[in-house]
Amino acid sequence: MSSQRLSVVTGAAGALGAAMARQLAADGHRVVMMDVAADRLEEKAQEIGPAASPLVVDVGDPAAVERVCETIRNQYGTVDTLVNNAGILSNNKAESTSVDEWRRLMAVNLDGAFYLTRALLPGMRRQRWGRVVNVCSLAMKSGGLTAGTAYTASKGGLGALTFSLAREVAAEGITVNGVAPAYIRTPMVTEQLTDVQREALLRQIPVGRFCEPEEVARLIAFLVSPHAGFITGEIIDINGGLHMD
């Protein structure tokens, strides 16, 4: 592991991804921020400062992922930490989900995590140190309370990918974990749910509020730290008591 950690965060133009990048930068990481939203990505990177570098990429495009990972290796070096956060929400249930929507959600929510991990694992293996965190969802455990079929299935696949990778690389100093948040105060909750849905959800969440993006970011900061080297293959819930197992 290099003296200054190099981390990649996908979906970094959104509220959650930006909070992750901000937390990692505060912890001394150099952070490569990835997203398809070029303008918002540049804005968020500028807010963080020189520790953050924006790279525009569609993580659902395997050729684009290969190109951007080659750019990272050439310009920044070996990636120590990968946070697969990029995701698209759909609340459509099975009969309302088109084939195109299904494929797009799988491409971004699941395939992108695989493409990036596959590309960046060799560097972690060479240095025998690495951290991968996949942002899953309560939907994978609950069947999707408000989330749709494609979203729920994509996050379930991401959980299984977490387990498979964790077992594969555990002996090489690399941990792979997931976090399963529920109802973070981001546009997915504030804009894509109705007032009635939000009020109903708040009545079900024992702590009585939505999760803040910074709370998820701090959890991930711990998982990618040297202090979490004995935690791998876990999906850690952060849902205010909405689901307990």
mmCIF file of C-alpha atoms in Angstrom, residues 29-174:
data_model
loop_
_atom_site.group_PDB
_atom_site.id
_atom_site.type_symbol
_atom_site.label_atom_id
_atom_site.label_comp_id
_atom_site.label_asym_id
_atom_site.label_seq_id
_atom_site.Cartn_x
_atom_site.Cartn_y
_atom_site.Cartn_z
ATOM 1 C CA HIS A 29 -6.855 9.734 0.220
ATOM 2 C CA ARG A 30 -6.397 10.889 -3.339
ATOM 3 C CA VAL A 31 -9.832 10.282 -4.822
ATOM 4 C CA VAL A 32 -10.737 9.576 -8.431
ATOM 5 C CA MET A 33 -14.390 10.513 -8.787
ATOM 6 C CA MET A 34 -16.334 8.795 -11.579
ATOM 7 C CA ASP A 35 -19.769 9.624 -12.976
ATOM 8 C CA VAL A 36 -21.579 10.202 -16.261
ATOM 9 C CA ALA A 37 -22.825 13.651 -15.173
ATOM 10 C CA ALA A 38 -19.828 15.728 -16.275
ATOM 11 C CA ASP A 39 -20.882 19.159 -15.008
ATOM 12 C CA ARG A 40 -22.026 18.006 -11.568
ATOM 13 C CA LEU A 41 -18.959 15.795 -11.248
ATOM 14 C CA GLU A 42 -16.613 18.708 -11.962
ATOM 15 C CA GLU A 43 -18.492 20.871 -9.464
ATOM 16 C CA LYS A 44 -18.265 18.258 -6.692
ATOM 17 C CA ALA A 45 -14.568 17.655 -7.370
ATOM 18 C CA GLN A 46 -13.822 21.377 -7.198
ATOM 19 C CA GLU A 47 -15.640 21.584 -3.872
ATOM 20 C CA ILE A 48 -13.360 18.883 -2.454
ATOM 21 C CA GLY A 49 -10.176 20.415 -3.827
ATOM 22 C CA PRO A 50 -6.880 19.124 -5.220
ATOM 23 C CA ALA A 51 -7.247 15.670 -3.644
ATOM 24 C CA ALA A 52 -10.126 14.921 -6.017
ATOM 25 C CA SER A 53 -9.849 14.133 -9.729
ATOM 26 C CA PRO A 54 -13.020 13.817 -11.856
ATOM 27 C CA LEU A 55 -13.229 11.252 -14.640
ATOM 28 C CA VAL A 56 -16.368 11.023 -16.760
ATOM 29 C CA VAL A 57 -17.282 7.429 -17.579
ATOM 30 C CA ASP A 58 -20.325 5.192 -18.032
ATOM 31 C CA VAL A 59 -19.492 2.258 -15.764
ATOM 32 C CA GLY A 60 -21.979 0.092 -17.645
ATOM 33 C CA ASP A 61 -19.758 0.229 -20.752
ATOM 34 C CA PRO A 62 -16.958 -2.359 -20.388
ATOM 35 C CA ALA A 63 -14.736 -0.757 -23.034
ATOM 36 C CA ALA A 64 -15.066 2.651 -21.357
ATOM 37 C CA VAL A 65 -14.176 1.112 -17.997
ATOM 38 C CA GLU A 66 -11.047 -0.488 -19.446
ATOM 39 C CA ARG A 67 -9.973 2.834 -20.940
ATOM 40 C CA VAL A 68 -10.536 4.826 -17.760
ATOM 41 C CA CYS A 69 -8.699 2.254 -15.628
ATOM 42 C CA GLU A 70 -5.734 2.435 -17.999
ATOM 43 C CA THR A 71 -5.811 6.226 -17.627
ATOM 44 C CA ILE A 72 -5.810 5.888 -13.841
ATOM 45 C CA ARG A 73 -2.870 3.491 -13.872
ATOM 46 C CA ASN A 74 -0.858 5.773 -16.141
ATOM 47 C CA GLN A 75 -1.681 9.085 -14.466
ATOM 48 C CA TYR A 76 -2.222 8.206 -10.807
ATOM 49 C CA GLY A 77 -0.818 4.745 -10.062
ATOM 50 C CA THR A 78 -2.246 1.694 -8.317
ATOM 51 C CA VAL A 79 -5.714 1.952 -6.861
ATOM 52 C CA ASP A 80 -5.903 0.853 -3.216
ATOM 53 C CA THR A 81 -9.625 1.335 -2.670
ATOM 54 C CA LEU A 82 -12.669 0.915 -4.899
ATOM 55 C CA VAL A 83 -16.152 2.003 -3.839
ATOM 56 C CA ASN A 84 -18.779 0.756 -6.302
ATOM 57 C CA ASN A 85 -21.538 3.255 -5.616
ATOM 58 C CA ALA A 86 -22.948 4.050 -9.076
ATOM 59 C CA GLY A 87 -26.587 3.111 -9.295
ATOM 60 C CA ILE A 88 -29.900 3.815 -10.982
ATOM 61 C CA LEU A 89 -33.188 3.511 -9.103
ATOM 62 C CA SER A 90 -36.370 2.201 -10.639
ATOM 63 C CA ASN A 91 -39.585 1.651 -8.726
ATOM 64 C CA ASN A 92 -41.222 -0.328 -11.544
ATOM 65 C CA LYS A 93 -42.399 -3.791 -10.588
ATOM 66 C CA ALA A 94 -42.060 -6.794 -12.896
ATOM 67 C CA GLU A 95 -44.846 -6.243 -15.404
ATOM 68 C CA SER A 96 -44.003 -2.539 -15.755
ATOM 69 C CA THR A 97 -40.277 -3.157 -16.344
ATOM 70 C CA SER A 98 -39.197 -3.072 -19.974
ATOM 71 C CA VAL A 99 -36.349 -5.169 -21.323
ATOM 72 C CA ASP A 100 -34.308 -2.009 -21.958
ATOM 73 C CA GLU A 101 -34.840 -0.786 -18.407
ATOM 74 C CA TRP A 102 -33.875 -4.184 -16.967
ATOM 75 C CA ARG A 103 -30.674 -4.293 -18.995
ATOM 76 C CA ARG A 104 -29.709 -0.689 -18.183
ATOM 77 C CA LEU A 105 -30.140 -1.178 -14.439
ATOM 78 C CA MET A 106 -28.116 -4.384 -14.522
ATOM 79 C CA ALA A 107 -25.413 -2.681 -16.595
ATOM 80 C CA VAL A 108 -24.934 0.193 -14.169
ATOM 81 C CA ASN A 109 -25.815 -1.341 -10.805
ATOM 82 C CA LEU A 110 -24.154 -4.732 -11.210
ATOM 83 C CA ASP A 111 -22.037 -5.048 -14.345
ATOM 84 C CA GLY A 112 -20.125 -1.825 -13.667
ATOM 85 C CA ALA A 113 -18.991 -3.071 -10.265
ATOM 86 C CA PHE A 114 -17.724 -6.263 -11.871
ATOM 87 C CA TYR A 115 -15.927 -4.464 -14.702
ATOM 88 C CA LEU A 116 -14.146 -2.056 -12.353
ATOM 89 C CA THR A 117 -13.199 -4.687 -9.794
ATOM 90 C CA ARG A 118 -11.867 -6.984 -12.496
ATOM 91 C CA ALA A 119 -9.741 -4.172 -13.920
ATOM 92 C CA LEU A 120 -8.351 -2.921 -10.603
ATOM 93 C CA LEU A 121 -7.803 -6.185 -8.704
ATOM 94 C CA PRO A 122 -4.456 -7.024 -10.358
ATOM 95 C CA GLY A 123 -2.828 -3.910 -8.878
ATOM 96 C CA MET A 124 -4.218 -4.693 -5.431
ATOM 97 C CA ARG A 125 -2.972 -8.261 -5.743
ATOM 98 C CA ARG A 126 0.528 -7.135 -6.665
ATOM 99 C CA GLN A 127 0.788 -5.008 -3.536
ATOM 100 C CA ARG A 128 -1.154 -7.578 -1.464
ATOM 101 C CA TRP A 129 -3.457 -4.887 -0.074
ATOM 102 C CA GLY A 130 -6.777 -3.548 -1.174
ATOM 103 C CA ARG A 131 -10.308 -2.610 -0.226
ATOM 104 C CA VAL A 132 -13.500 -2.989 -2.248
ATOM 105 C CA VAL A 133 -16.872 -1.809 -0.966
ATOM 106 C CA ASN A 134 -20.074 -2.386 -2.911
ATOM 107 C CA VAL A 135 -23.075 -0.197 -2.145
ATOM 108 C CA CYS A 136 -25.939 -2.665 -1.980
ATOM 109 C CA SER A 137 -29.392 -1.922 -0.567
ATOM 110 C CA LEU A 138 -32.001 -3.020 1.925
ATOM 111 C CA ALA A 139 -33.989 -3.956 -1.192
ATOM 112 C CA MET A 140 -31.828 -7.070 -1.636
ATOM 113 C CA LYS A 141 -32.958 -8.348 1.780
ATOM 114 C CA SER A 142 -36.547 -7.147 1.821
ATOM 115 C CA GLY A 143 -37.603 -7.810 -1.757
ATOM 116 C CA GLY A 144 -37.872 -4.078 -2.306
ATOM 117 C CA LEU A 145 -40.303 -2.159 -0.111
ATOM 118 C CA THR A 146 -40.710 0.650 -2.608
ATOM 119 C CA ALA A 147 -37.931 -0.293 -5.051
ATOM 120 C CA GLY A 148 -38.747 -2.059 -8.307
ATOM 121 C CA THR A 149 -37.904 -5.515 -9.569
ATOM 122 C CA ALA A 150 -34.839 -4.669 -11.654
ATOM 123 C CA TYR A 151 -33.302 -2.506 -8.926
ATOM 124 C CA THR A 152 -33.888 -5.162 -6.266
ATOM 125 C CA ALA A 153 -32.467 -7.940 -8.446
ATOM 126 C CA SER A 154 -29.412 -5.865 -9.396
ATOM 127 C CA LYS A 155 -28.615 -5.195 -5.739
ATOM 128 C CA GLY A 156 -29.097 -8.860 -4.905
ATOM 129 C CA GLY A 157 -26.584 -9.708 -7.590
ATOM 130 C CA LEU A 158 -24.197 -7.135 -6.165
ATOM 131 C CA GLY A 159 -24.438 -8.819 -2.778
ATOM 132 C CA ALA A 160 -23.601 -12.211 -4.298
ATOM 133 C CA LEU A 161 -20.694 -10.622 -6.199
ATOM 134 C CA THR A 162 -19.436 -9.269 -2.876
ATOM 135 C CA PHE A 163 -19.409 -12.732 -1.319
ATOM 136 C CA SER A 164 -17.719 -14.354 -4.321
ATOM 137 C CA LEU A 165 -14.964 -11.744 -4.577
ATOM 138 C CA ALA A 166 -14.360 -11.711 -0.827
ATOM 139 C CA ARG A 167 -13.705 -15.438 -0.766
ATOM 140 C CA GLU A 168 -11.539 -15.252 -3.867
ATOM 141 C CA VAL A 169 -9.109 -12.594 -2.611
ATOM 142 C CA ALA A 170 -9.214 -12.894 1.197
ATOM 143 C CA ALA A 171 -5.787 -14.527 1.429
ATOM 144 C CA GLU A 172 -4.183 -11.722 -0.592
ATOM 145 C CA GLY A 173 -4.699 -8.857 1.849
ATOM 146 C CA ILE A 174 -7.809 -7.604 0.037
#
